[in-house]
Short mmCIF file of C-alpha atoms in Angstrom, two decimals:
data_model
loop_
_atom_site.label_atom_id
_atom_site.label_comp_id
_atom_site.label_asym_id
_atom_site.label_seq_id
_atom_site.Cartn_x
_atom_site.Cartn_y
_atom_site.Cartn_z
CA MET A 19 0.00 0.00 0.00
CA HIS A 20 2.80 2.31 0.92
CA LYS A 21 4.56 1.60 -2.38
CA PHE A 22 1.40 2.33 -4.34
CA PHE A 23 1.16 5.66 -2.61
CA ILE A 24 4.58 6.79 -3.78
CA LEU A 25 3.88 5.76 -7.35
CA ILE A 26 0.81 7.95 -7.50
CA ILE A 27 2.66 10.84 -5.96
CA ILE A 28 5.51 10.75 -8.46
CA GLY A 29 3.19 10.27 -11.40
CA ALA A 30 1.15 13.28 -10.45
CA GLY A 31 4.25 15.33 -9.88
CA LEU A 32 5.60 14.70 -13.36
CA LEU A 33 2.24 15.50 -14.83
CA ALA A 34 2.10 18.83 -13.03
CA CYS A 35 5.59 19.72 -14.13
CA SER A 36 5.31 18.84 -17.75
CA SER A 37 2.11 20.80 -18.17
CA VAL A 38 3.44 23.96 -16.53
CA SER A 39 6.42 25.94 -17.60
CA ASN A 40 7.32 28.34 -14.85
CA ILE A 41 9.27 30.91 -16.89
CA SER A 42 8.42 32.14 -20.33
CA LEU A 43 10.35 34.80 -22.20
CA HIS A 44 9.08 37.18 -24.80
CA SER A 45 11.45 39.57 -26.46
CA SER A 46 10.96 42.67 -28.52
CA LEU A 47 13.03 45.56 -29.74
CA VAL A 48 12.26 49.23 -29.35
CA LYS A 49 13.72 51.38 -32.08
CA ILE A 50 14.55 54.78 -30.65
CA ASP A 51 13.67 57.08 -33.52
CA GLN A 52 11.63 60.13 -34.38
CA ALA A 53 8.43 58.41 -33.29
CA TYR A 54 9.42 59.39 -29.76
CA SER A 55 9.75 62.90 -28.40
CA PRO A 56 12.57 63.88 -26.12
CA ASN A 57 11.97 64.57 -22.45
CA SER A 58 12.12 68.25 -21.62
CA ARG A 59 13.47 67.81 -18.10
CA LEU A 60 16.32 65.62 -19.32
CA ASP A 61 17.01 67.99 -22.19
CA SER A 62 17.35 70.89 -19.76
CA LEU A 63 19.79 68.81 -17.73
CA ILE A 64 21.90 68.12 -20.82
CA LEU A 65 21.70 71.65 -22.22
CA PRO A 66 24.54 73.38 -20.32
CA PHE A 67 26.90 70.50 -21.13
CA LYS A 68 25.76 70.50 -24.75
CA ASP A 69 26.17 74.25 -25.19
CA SER A 70 29.62 74.36 -23.74
CA LEU A 71 30.69 71.42 -25.87
CA ALA A 72 29.02 72.76 -29.03
CA LYS A 73 31.14 75.89 -28.95
CA GLU A 74 34.19 73.74 -29.50
CA MET A 75 32.77 70.92 -31.59
CA ASN A 76 30.35 72.46 -34.07
CA ILE A 77 33.01 74.43 -35.92
CA VAL A 78 32.95 73.33 -39.56
CA ILE A 79 36.46 72.58 -40.83
CA GLY A 80 35.82 70.81 -44.12
CA THR A 81 33.41 69.05 -46.47
CA SER A 82 33.07 65.42 -47.42
CA PRO A 83 32.01 64.60 -50.98
CA ILE A 84 30.88 61.05 -50.09
CA ASN A 85 29.85 58.78 -47.25
CA PHE A 86 33.19 57.25 -46.35
CA ILE A 87 33.23 53.53 -45.55
CA THR A 88 35.38 51.77 -42.97
CA ALA A 89 35.66 48.12 -43.94
CA ARG A 90 37.83 45.04 -44.28
CA PRO A 91 39.92 44.29 -46.24
CA TYR A 92 39.89 47.96 -47.31
CA GLY A 93 37.61 50.96 -47.52
CA THR A 94 37.59 54.63 -48.45
CA MET A 95 37.77 55.63 -44.79
CA ASN A 96 40.70 53.26 -44.15
CA ASN A 97 42.59 54.87 -47.02
CA TRP A 98 41.73 58.44 -46.04
CA PHE A 99 42.74 57.89 -42.44
CA ALA A 100 46.10 56.26 -43.19
CA ASP A 101 46.90 58.72 -46.01
CA ALA A 102 46.05 61.76 -43.89
CA ILE A 103 48.44 60.60 -41.18
CA PHE A 104 51.13 59.69 -43.73
CA VAL A 105 50.97 63.12 -45.38
CA ASN A 106 50.82 64.89 -42.04
CA GLN A 107 53.90 63.09 -40.79
CA THR A 108 56.08 63.01 -43.91
CA PHE A 109 55.32 66.14 -45.97
CA ASN A 110 58.56 67.88 -44.94
CA VAL A 111 60.66 64.79 -44.20
CA ARG A 112 63.23 63.22 -46.54
CA LEU A 113 62.73 59.50 -46.25
CA SER A 114 65.92 57.48 -46.33
CA GLU A 115 64.21 54.25 -45.31
CA PRO A 116 60.78 52.89 -46.29
CA VAL A 117 57.94 54.31 -44.23
CA MET A 118 54.39 52.99 -44.03
CA CYS A 119 51.36 53.81 -41.97
CA LEU A 120 49.51 51.04 -40.21
CA PHE A 121 46.42 51.46 -38.07
CA ASN A 122 43.49 49.29 -37.09
CA VAL A 123 39.94 49.15 -38.39
CA GLY A 124 38.72 48.88 -34.81
CA GLY A 125 40.36 52.20 -34.00
CA ILE A 126 38.42 54.15 -36.62
CA ARG A 127 35.35 54.69 -34.50
CA SER A 128 33.16 56.49 -37.02
CA SER A 129 33.18 57.43 -40.72
CA PHE A 130 32.74 60.81 -42.34
CA ASN A 131 29.35 61.38 -43.87
CA LYS A 132 28.68 63.40 -46.98
CA GLY A 133 28.41 67.08 -46.12
CA SER A 134 30.03 69.34 -43.58
CA ILE A 135 32.80 67.99 -41.37
CA THR A 136 33.05 69.49 -37.91
CA VAL A 137 35.66 69.27 -35.18
CA GLY A 138 33.19 66.95 -33.43
CA ASP A 139 33.12 64.59 -36.42
CA VAL A 140 36.88 64.16 -36.18
CA PHE A 141 36.55 63.46 -32.46
CA LYS A 142 34.06 60.73 -33.32
CA VAL A 143 36.44 59.17 -35.82
CA MET A 144 39.30 59.28 -33.34
CA PRO A 145 37.99 59.75 -29.83
CA PHE A 146 41.02 58.17 -28.16
CA ASP A 147 43.89 60.26 -26.92
CA ASN A 148 46.45 58.13 -28.76
CA GLU A 149 49.84 59.53 -29.67
CA LEU A 150 51.47 59.17 -33.08
CA VAL A 151 54.70 57.20 -32.98
CA TRP A 152 57.30 56.13 -35.56
CA VAL A 153 58.46 52.57 -34.95
CA LYS A 154 61.63 51.22 -36.57
CA LEU A 155 61.39 47.52 -37.42
CA PRO A 156 63.77 45.06 -39.04
CA ILE A 157 62.81 44.01 -42.57
CA SER A 158 62.18 40.51 -41.16
CA ALA A 159 59.11 41.89 -39.33
CA ILE A 160 57.32 42.10 -42.68
CA ASN A 161 56.42 38.42 -42.43
CA SER A 162 54.70 38.83 -39.09
CA ILE A 163 52.79 41.86 -40.36
CA GLU A 164 51.60 39.80 -43.33
CA THR A 165 50.50 37.01 -41.01
CA TYR A 166 48.69 39.50 -38.81
CA LEU A 167 46.87 41.14 -41.73
CA LEU A 168 45.84 37.77 -43.12
CA LYS A 169 44.36 36.82 -39.77
CA SER A 170 42.62 40.15 -39.13
CA GLY A 171 41.29 40.44 -42.67
CA GLY A 172 42.92 43.79 -43.42
CA GLU A 173 43.79 47.05 -41.68
CA PRO A 174 44.25 50.65 -42.90
CA ILE A 175 47.67 51.12 -44.54
CA ALA A 176 49.37 53.90 -46.49
CA ASN A 177 52.50 54.09 -48.67
CA ALA A 178 52.35 50.30 -48.92
CA ASN A 179 50.14 47.62 -50.43
CA LEU A 180 49.31 44.11 -49.43
CA VAL A 181 49.22 42.25 -52.74
CA GLN A 182 47.95 38.71 -52.47
CA GLY A 183 49.08 38.61 -48.88
CA LYS A 184 52.55 40.07 -49.59
CA LEU A 185 53.46 43.44 -48.13
CA GLN A 186 55.01 45.76 -50.69
CA LEU A 187 56.68 48.85 -49.25
CA ASN A 188 57.40 51.90 -51.34
CA GLY A 189 61.11 52.76 -51.46
CA ILE A 190 62.34 49.29 -50.57
CA ASN A 191 65.41 47.81 -52.30
CA SER A 192 67.80 44.89 -51.84
CA GLN A 193 69.94 46.90 -49.41
CA THR A 194 67.01 47.73 -47.10
CA LYS A 195 67.50 46.39 -43.57
CA PHE A 196 64.95 48.47 -41.69
CA PHE A 197 61.68 50.24 -42.25
CA TRP A 198 59.48 52.57 -40.23
CA VAL A 199 55.84 52.16 -39.30
CA ILE A 200 53.86 55.22 -38.32
CA THR A 201 51.17 54.08 -35.92
CA SER A 202 49.61 54.85 -32.53
CA ASP A 203 51.21 54.27 -29.16
CA TYR A 204 48.23 52.02 -28.42
CA LEU A 205 49.04 49.62 -31.25
CA MET A 206 52.78 49.81 -30.69
CA ASN A 207 52.22 48.70 -27.11
CA GLY A 208 50.48 45.53 -28.22
CA GLY A 209 46.96 46.87 -28.68
CA ASP A 210 44.82 44.64 -30.94
CA LYS A 211 47.52 42.01 -30.45
CA MET A 212 49.92 43.61 -32.94
CA ASP A 213 52.74 41.65 -31.35
CA PHE A 214 55.12 42.29 -34.27
CA PHE A 215 55.84 45.69 -32.72
CA LYS A 216 57.78 43.81 -30.04
CA GLN A 217 60.53 43.56 -32.65
CA LYS A 218 60.97 47.35 -32.52
CA ILE A 219 64.50 48.70 -32.72
CA GLU A 220 63.75 52.33 -32.13
CA VAL A 221 60.73 54.55 -31.41
CA ASN A 222 60.27 58.23 -32.22
CA PHE A 223 57.57 59.79 -30.10
CA THR A 224 55.93 62.67 -31.95
CA ASN A 225 54.18 64.23 -28.97
CA LYS A 226 51.19 64.67 -31.25
CA LEU A 227 47.79 63.08 -30.87
CA LEU A 228 46.45 61.16 -33.84
CA ARG A 229 43.34 63.28 -33.62
CA SER A 230 45.33 66.51 -33.85
CA ALA A 231 46.94 65.28 -37.07
CA LEU A 232 43.53 64.35 -38.50
CA LEU A 233 42.11 67.78 -37.59
CA GLU A 234 45.03 69.46 -39.36
CA GLU A 235 44.56 67.37 -42.49
CA VAL A 236 40.79 67.95 -42.73
CA LYS A 237 41.47 71.70 -42.55
CA LYS A 238 44.25 71.46 -45.17
CA GLN A 239 42.21 69.36 -47.59
CA ALA A 240 39.01 71.42 -47.13
CA VAL A 241 37.20 69.00 -49.46
CA LEU A 242 38.24 65.53 -48.36
CA LYS A 243 40.22 63.52 -50.87
CA VAL A 244 38.61 60.25 -51.88
CA ASP A 245 40.88 57.32 -52.69
CA SER A 246 39.12 54.02 -53.27
CA THR A 247 42.23 52.12 -54.36
CA VAL A 248 42.29 48.45 -53.41
CA ARG A 249 45.29 48.28 -51.10
CA VAL A 250 44.75 44.93 -49.45
CA THR A 251 44.30 41.63 -51.27
CA PHE A 252 44.97 38.10 -50.09
CA MET B 25 15.99 26.74 -7.31
CA LYS B 26 17.29 23.60 -8.89
CA ARG B 27 14.95 21.87 -11.25
CA ARG B 28 15.29 18.59 -9.45
CA SER B 29 14.17 20.01 -6.13
CA PHE B 30 11.34 21.80 -7.89
CA VAL B 31 10.11 18.52 -9.33
CA LYS B 32 10.31 16.87 -5.96
CA LYS B 33 8.41 19.58 -4.15
CA SER B 34 5.77 19.81 -6.85
CA ALA B 35 5.36 16.07 -6.71
CA LEU B 36 4.73 16.08 -3.00
CA VAL B 37 2.17 18.82 -3.24
CA SER B 38 0.22 17.67 -6.26
CA GLY B 39 0.33 14.12 -4.99
CA GLY B 40 -1.11 15.31 -1.75
CA LEU B 41 -3.83 17.17 -3.50
CA LEU B 42 -4.72 14.12 -5.53
CA LEU B 43 -5.01 12.07 -2.40
CA ALA B 44 -7.19 14.69 -0.84
CA GLY B 45 -9.47 13.98 -3.75
CA ASN B 46 -10.56 17.50 -4.56
CA SER B 47 -10.16 19.54 -7.69
CA PHE B 48 -8.17 22.36 -6.17
CA ALA B 49 -5.10 21.69 -8.29
CA LYS B 50 -7.11 21.96 -11.46
CA THR B 51 -8.80 25.22 -10.54
CA SER B 52 -5.47 26.72 -9.59
CA PHE B 53 -4.32 26.10 -13.16
CA ALA B 54 -7.36 27.82 -14.52
CA GLN B 55 -6.95 30.81 -12.26
CA GLN B 56 -3.21 31.08 -12.71
CA LYS B 57 -1.84 34.58 -12.49
CA LYS B 58 1.36 35.44 -14.21
CA ILE B 59 3.76 38.02 -12.93
CA LYS B 60 5.62 39.85 -15.58
CA VAL B 61 9.07 41.29 -15.09
CA THR B 62 10.17 43.52 -17.95
CA ILE B 63 13.91 43.57 -18.59
CA LEU B 64 15.09 46.57 -20.58
CA HIS B 65 18.66 46.64 -21.76
CA THR B 66 21.26 48.59 -23.67
CA ASN B 67 24.93 48.01 -24.50
CA ASP B 68 27.79 49.96 -26.04
CA THR B 69 25.98 53.28 -25.71
CA HIS B 70 29.43 54.89 -26.16
CA SER B 71 28.69 58.37 -24.85
CA ASN B 72 25.89 58.92 -27.36
CA ILE B 73 24.00 61.54 -25.40
CA GLU B 74 22.38 63.14 -28.43
CA PRO B 75 20.62 61.43 -31.36
CA LEU B 76 22.84 60.67 -34.36
CA PRO B 77 23.03 63.53 -36.88
CA ALA B 78 20.50 63.89 -39.69
CA ASN B 79 23.22 63.12 -42.26
CA HIS B 80 24.27 59.85 -40.63
CA SER B 81 24.68 57.29 -43.41
CA LYS B 82 22.95 54.40 -41.64
CA PHE B 83 20.90 55.66 -38.70
CA PRO B 84 19.95 59.33 -39.20
CA ASN B 85 18.35 60.96 -36.15
CA MET B 86 18.23 57.70 -34.24
CA GLY B 87 19.01 57.28 -30.56
CA GLY B 88 19.45 60.03 -27.99
CA ILE B 89 19.29 59.53 -24.28
CA SER B 90 16.39 61.95 -23.82
CA LYS B 91 14.18 59.92 -26.14
CA ARG B 92 15.34 56.74 -24.44
CA PHE B 93 14.20 58.31 -21.19
CA GLU B 94 10.70 58.80 -22.64
CA VAL B 95 10.55 55.26 -24.04
CA ILE B 96 11.50 53.83 -20.66
CA ARG B 97 9.13 56.12 -18.78
CA ALA B 98 6.22 54.95 -20.95
CA ILE B 99 7.10 51.29 -20.29
CA ARG B 100 7.36 51.93 -16.57
CA GLN B 101 3.85 53.38 -16.62
CA GLU B 102 2.52 50.16 -18.13
CA GLN B 103 4.62 47.67 -16.22
CA GLU B 104 4.94 47.30 -12.50
CA HIS B 105 8.19 45.35 -12.50
CA VAL B 106 10.93 46.77 -14.67
CA LEU B 107 14.67 46.17 -14.58
CA LEU B 108 16.90 48.47 -16.62
CA LEU B 109 20.36 47.08 -17.34
CA ASP B 110 23.44 47.97 -19.39
CA ALA B 111 26.13 45.59 -20.65
CA GLY B 112 29.04 48.03 -20.73
CA ASP B 113 31.00 50.46 -22.90
CA ILE B 114 29.14 53.43 -21.55
CA PHE B 115 32.23 55.58 -22.19
CA GLN B 116 33.97 56.74 -25.34
CA GLY B 117 32.69 57.61 -28.76
CA THR B 118 31.54 61.22 -28.67
CA PRO B 119 33.26 64.40 -27.48
CA TYR B 120 31.02 64.35 -24.40
CA PHE B 121 33.39 61.73 -23.05
CA ASN B 122 36.53 63.63 -24.03
CA LYS B 123 35.28 66.77 -22.32
CA TYR B 124 33.37 65.53 -19.29
CA LYS B 125 35.22 62.23 -18.67
CA GLY B 126 32.11 60.09 -18.28
CA THR B 127 30.41 62.05 -15.51
CA LEU B 128 27.47 63.14 -17.70
CA GLU B 129 26.85 59.56 -18.89
CA MET B 130 26.64 58.38 -15.27
CA LYS B 131 24.37 61.25 -14.21
CA LEU B 132 21.96 60.68 -17.07
CA MET B 133 21.86 56.91 -16.67
CA SER B 134 20.94 57.49 -13.05
CA GLU B 135 18.14 59.80 -14.19
CA LEU B 136 16.87 57.04 -16.47
CA GLY B 137 16.79 54.77 -13.44
CA TYR B 138 19.31 52.15 -14.48
CA ASP B 139 19.33 49.31 -11.97
CA ALA B 140 22.78 47.90 -12.80
CA ALA B 141 25.52 47.84 -15.42
CA THR B 142 28.71 45.96 -16.09
CA MET B 143 32.03 47.44 -17.25
CA GLY B 144 33.13 47.23 -20.84
CA ASN B 145 36.73 47.61 -22.00
CA HIS B 146 36.12 51.26 -22.91
CA ASP B 147 34.94 51.99 -19.40
CA PHE B 148 38.65 51.75 -18.56
CA ASP B 149 39.53 54.51 -21.03
CA ALA B 150 39.71 57.21 -18.40
CA GLY B 151 41.86 54.89 -16.29
CA LEU B 152 40.70 53.31 -13.03
CA GLY B 153 40.87 56.72 -11.36
CA GLY B 154 38.73 58.25 -14.11
CA PHE B 155 36.14 55.51 -13.75
CA PHE B 156 36.17 55.97 -10.00
CA MET B 157 35.49 59.70 -10.33
CA ALA B 158 32.74 59.27 -12.95
CA SER B 159 31.02 56.43 -11.09
CA GLU B 160 30.61 58.70 -8.07
CA HIS B 161 27.70 60.11 -10.12
CA ALA B 162 26.11 56.67 -10.68
CA LYS B 163 23.16 55.75 -8.49
CA PHE B 164 23.31 52.13 -9.65
CA PRO B 165 25.83 49.37 -9.01
CA PHE B 166 28.51 48.15 -11.40
CA LEU B 167 28.57 44.36 -11.51
CA CYS B 168 31.94 42.80 -12.31
CA ALA B 169 32.35 39.19 -11.22
CA ASN B 170 35.53 38.33 -13.11
CA TYR B 171 37.61 41.48 -12.60
CA ASP B 172 39.46 41.33 -9.32
CA PHE B 173 39.97 44.96 -8.36
CA SER B 174 41.20 44.26 -4.84
CA ASN B 175 44.65 45.78 -5.52
CA THR B 176 43.24 48.87 -7.19
CA ILE B 177 41.31 52.05 -6.41
CA LEU B 178 38.14 50.24 -7.54
CA LYS B 179 38.29 47.85 -4.59
CA ASP B 180 34.74 47.65 -3.15
CA LYS B 181 33.54 50.05 -5.85
CA THR B 182 31.95 47.23 -7.89
CA LYS B 183 30.18 44.03 -6.85
CA PRO B 184 30.01 40.64 -8.52
CA TYR B 185 26.22 40.34 -8.52
CA THR B 186 23.04 41.74 -7.09
CA ILE B 187 19.60 40.28 -6.42
CA PHE B 188 16.47 42.26 -7.27
CA LYS B 189 13.13 41.49 -5.66
CA LYS B 190 10.28 41.89 -8.09
CA GLY B 191 6.98 40.96 -6.47
CA LYS B 192 7.46 37.51 -4.98
CA TYR B 193 10.31 36.75 -7.30
CA SER B 194 14.05 37.20 -7.20
CA ILE B 195 16.11 38.12 -10.23
CA GLY B 196 19.84 37.56 -9.87
CA VAL B 197 22.08 39.71 -12.07
CA PHE B 198 25.85 39.43 -12.40
CA GLY B 199 28.48 40.91 -14.70
CA ILE B 200 31.20 39.27 -16.83
CA GLY B 201 33.90 41.33 -18.54
CA ILE B 202 36.28 40.78 -21.44
CA GLU B 203 40.01 40.13 -21.11
CA LEU B 204 41.74 43.49 -20.94
CA ASP B 205 45.26 42.49 -21.91
CA GLY B 206 45.85 43.50 -25.53
CA LEU B 207 42.60 45.47 -25.63
CA VAL B 208 43.21 48.12 -23.00
CA PRO B 209 46.63 49.66 -22.27
CA ALA B 210 48.04 48.17 -19.08
CA SER B 211 48.42 51.67 -17.63
CA LYS B 212 44.62 52.00 -17.68
CA PHE B 213 43.74 48.78 -15.84
CA GLU B 214 46.80 48.65 -13.56
CA GLN B 215 46.64 45.74 -11.09
CA THR B 216 43.23 44.46 -12.19
CA ILE B 217 43.29 40.65 -12.22
CA TYR B 218 41.30 38.95 -14.95
CA LEU B 219 39.48 35.81 -13.85
CA ASN B 220 38.29 33.01 -16.12
CA PRO B 221 34.82 34.11 -17.28
CA ILE B 222 33.38 30.59 -17.68
CA LYS B 223 34.54 29.43 -14.27
CA VAL B 224 33.36 32.57 -12.49
CA ALA B 225 30.03 32.64 -14.35
CA ASN B 226 29.36 29.02 -13.36
CA GLU B 227 30.13 29.72 -9.74
CA VAL B 228 28.11 32.91 -9.46
CA ALA B 229 25.11 31.61 -11.43
CA SER B 230 24.98 28.46 -9.34
CA PHE B 231 25.23 30.51 -6.17
CA LEU B 232 22.40 32.80 -7.31
CA LYS B 233 20.11 29.83 -8.06
CA LYS B 234 20.92 28.37 -4.65
CA GLU B 235 20.01 31.71 -3.11
CA GLY B 236 16.57 31.19 -4.62
CA CYS B 237 16.76 33.38 -7.70
CA ASP B 238 13.95 32.51 -10.09
CA VAL B 239 15.82 34.01 -13.03
CA VAL B 240 19.56 34.55 -13.43
CA ILE B 241 20.78 37.19 -15.87
CA CYS B 242 24.39 37.63 -16.95
CA LEU B 243 25.43 41.07 -18.16
CA SER B 244 28.32 40.25 -20.44
CA HIS B 245 30.85 42.31 -22.32
CA LEU B 246 32.53 39.26 -23.90
CA GLY B 247 31.04 39.78 -27.35
CA PHE B 248 28.39 37.75 -29.17
CA GLU B 249 30.55 35.38 -31.21
CA TYR B 250 33.94 35.13 -32.92
CA GLN B 251 35.34 33.11 -35.79
CA THR B 252 38.06 31.90 -33.44
CA ASP B 253 37.67 30.01 -30.17
CA LYS B 254 37.84 33.29 -28.21
CA VAL B 255 35.30 33.14 -25.41
CA SER B 256 32.01 34.76 -26.43
CA ASP B 257 28.43 34.84 -25.20
CA ARG B 258 27.65 31.76 -27.27
CA ILE B 259 30.53 29.87 -25.66
CA LEU B 260 29.63 31.21 -22.23
CA ALA B 261 26.05 30.01 -22.69
CA ALA B 262 27.10 26.56 -23.90
CA GLN B 263 29.71 25.92 -21.22
CA THR B 264 27.79 27.05 -18.15
CA SER B 265 24.59 26.20 -16.34
CA ASN B 266 22.09 28.16 -14.25
CA ILE B 267 22.14 31.24 -16.52
CA ASP B 268 18.76 31.98 -18.08
CA ILE B 269 19.55 35.13 -20.03
CA ILE B 270 22.77 36.70 -21.32
CA LEU B 271 22.55 40.37 -22.18
CA GLY B 272 25.67 41.05 -24.18
CA GLY B 273 27.77 43.79 -25.68
CA HIS B 274 31.19 44.58 -27.14
CA THR B 275 30.70 43.27 -30.70
CA HIS B 276 27.97 45.86 -31.41
CA THR B 277 25.88 42.97 -32.70
CA PHE B 278 22.40 43.83 -33.69
CA ILE B 279 20.24 40.79 -33.03
CA GLU B 280 16.75 41.09 -34.48
CA LYS B 281 15.53 38.16 -32.41
CA PRO B 282 17.42 36.84 -29.40
CA THR B 283 19.39 33.66 -29.98
CA GLU B 284 18.87 30.49 -27.98
CA VAL B 285 21.85 28.33 -27.10
CA ASN B 286 21.61 25.18 -25.00
CA ASN B 287 23.70 25.25 -21.84
CA SER B 288 25.87 22.45 -20.46
CA GLU B 289 22.73 20.78 -19.09
CA GLY B 290 20.84 21.11 -22.35
CA LYS B 291 18.61 23.92 -21.13
CA PRO B 292 18.07 26.96 -23.33
CA VAL B 293 19.85 30.24 -22.61
CA LEU B 294 18.57 33.36 -24.29
CA ILE B 295 21.30 35.67 -25.65
CA ASN B 296 20.53 39.19 -26.74
CA GLN B 297 22.50 42.26 -27.77
CA VAL B 298 21.15 45.52 -29.21
CA GLY B 299 23.82 46.99 -31.45
CA TRP B 300 25.35 50.20 -30.11
CA GLY B 301 24.85 53.88 -29.38
CA GLY B 302 21.49 53.55 -27.64
CA LEU B 303 19.76 53.35 -31.02
CA HIS B 304 17.61 50.53 -29.73
CA LEU B 305 16.34 49.37 -26.41
CA GLY B 306 16.13 45.63 -25.87
CA ARG B 307 13.10 44.32 -24.07
CA ILE B 308 12.53 40.88 -22.62
CA ASP B 309 9.31 40.22 -20.78
CA ILE B 310 9.67 37.37 -18.36
CA GLU B 311 6.45 35.73 -17.32
CA ILE B 312 6.72 33.74 -14.16
CA SER B 313 3.69 31.59 -13.47
CA THR B 314 2.30 31.60 -9.99
CA GLU B 315 1.89 27.81 -9.84
CA LYS B 316 5.41 27.56 -8.62
CA THR B 317 4.60 29.84 -5.73
CA LEU B 318 1.41 27.91 -5.06
CA PHE B 319 3.41 24.73 -4.76
CA ARG B 320 5.91 26.41 -2.56
CA LYS B 321 3.21 27.66 -0.24
CA GLN B 322 1.47 24.33 -0.22
CA GLN B 323 4.55 22.54 0.85
CA HIS B 324 4.23 24.21 4.23
CA VAL B 325 0.72 22.84 4.51
CA LYS B 326 1.54 19.24 5.13
CA VAL B 327 -1.15 17.55 3.12
CA ILE B 328 0.46 14.16 3.16
#
């Protein structure tokens, strides 16, 4: 009798459980767009911060003819970014060794849109306070850069091309033992796992923020130069 | 509560009811009341205080924290039980961060009534000291279970988890962060010790269930998925147990419909992530049936 009891109990228990699910989830997504109005109290809280910031950021410093694209293996924004830094850093320098620019797609935080370019837009592209550095590497480091680029799928480069996975530097010859990479202190210090910078022989610190160089170049170009050259192929 | 003990307790109660020979159990099904807890979540808001500009190539005029405030306020008016959570990378991305060092983000999130957030890699961008200063303006806790800050200024500034009471139910929330080495300059995270996310998540989630949490939510900044074997939300879901929902960030993944991944015990884990910039607000309504509570109550009435 006692055994029978237990059987009934367990049977009923399973029945109760299988027919009832205790947690059910329903998900949805709210798109925050013009269908919603802003909140006036919050807006008034933001206003003093916004005004003070706007004075600095809303200054128009150039125009973009297109919507720039940041992409892998290459994109118009990748090219513009690397070229702007290359020009900024080398326009009055006589290069005795090959020099390339190398940055990371992940570090270009926004792209320029067609129309006016403000100081704020440049801050959005490069919000980090990273410093520009020149890193001297042995020619043997080219292999590890190629391996890195193959793995990452492509990064912004200037004054060099990756042709079918092979890095081709401008100004290289059979005597070349070293080359320079203009990059950020963040990447040089192993950011984004660019471990090949560990092979560095020498570093020139420029004392200039990447963002400052970009601001200078937008002002100089006035209408941003568009270069859609394919620079990276595998 | 562990499923096994739930089965056992339910069995005792319903068995008892059967023996008593009345139809109470059946009517309780018919009259079941469901309690709804609405989880609202954001990730990678990246200092986007204002809506995106009208000439933005993909999302013109979208987002803006003031509009988000209104959206959330409207939901709070409809729903009694709301939890508002963020999966990290609150800092960095607009000049607001460069100028005000994250203080405005924290103030405004507190105005919106955030209940908890976890730290993303960019929340280290002002250094530990910068985060400390900014988070003085936060009226909500930062949940970081796998960053050991004990040798840093952030000691006791964050907690591994927190438990929210919503009606009769408990919702456990904990935070899991991404490995900082190689992602954040060492000078910014100093003596922070990174702990294995899978191991820690298993421990904390199991603890929260033992504490009686009806739902366990992991706020994760690991990223949704990678082409390599790098630990992601998918891997976290598959290699742990006791997590019901993972609200993710880092990869800026826009998931139209949350993904389900079976955990190490074969139970489904819901993973969601809502892109970046506060352009969207994720919403998960959790319905918890009252039968469970009924059974729990009944077990005190010794019917057998």
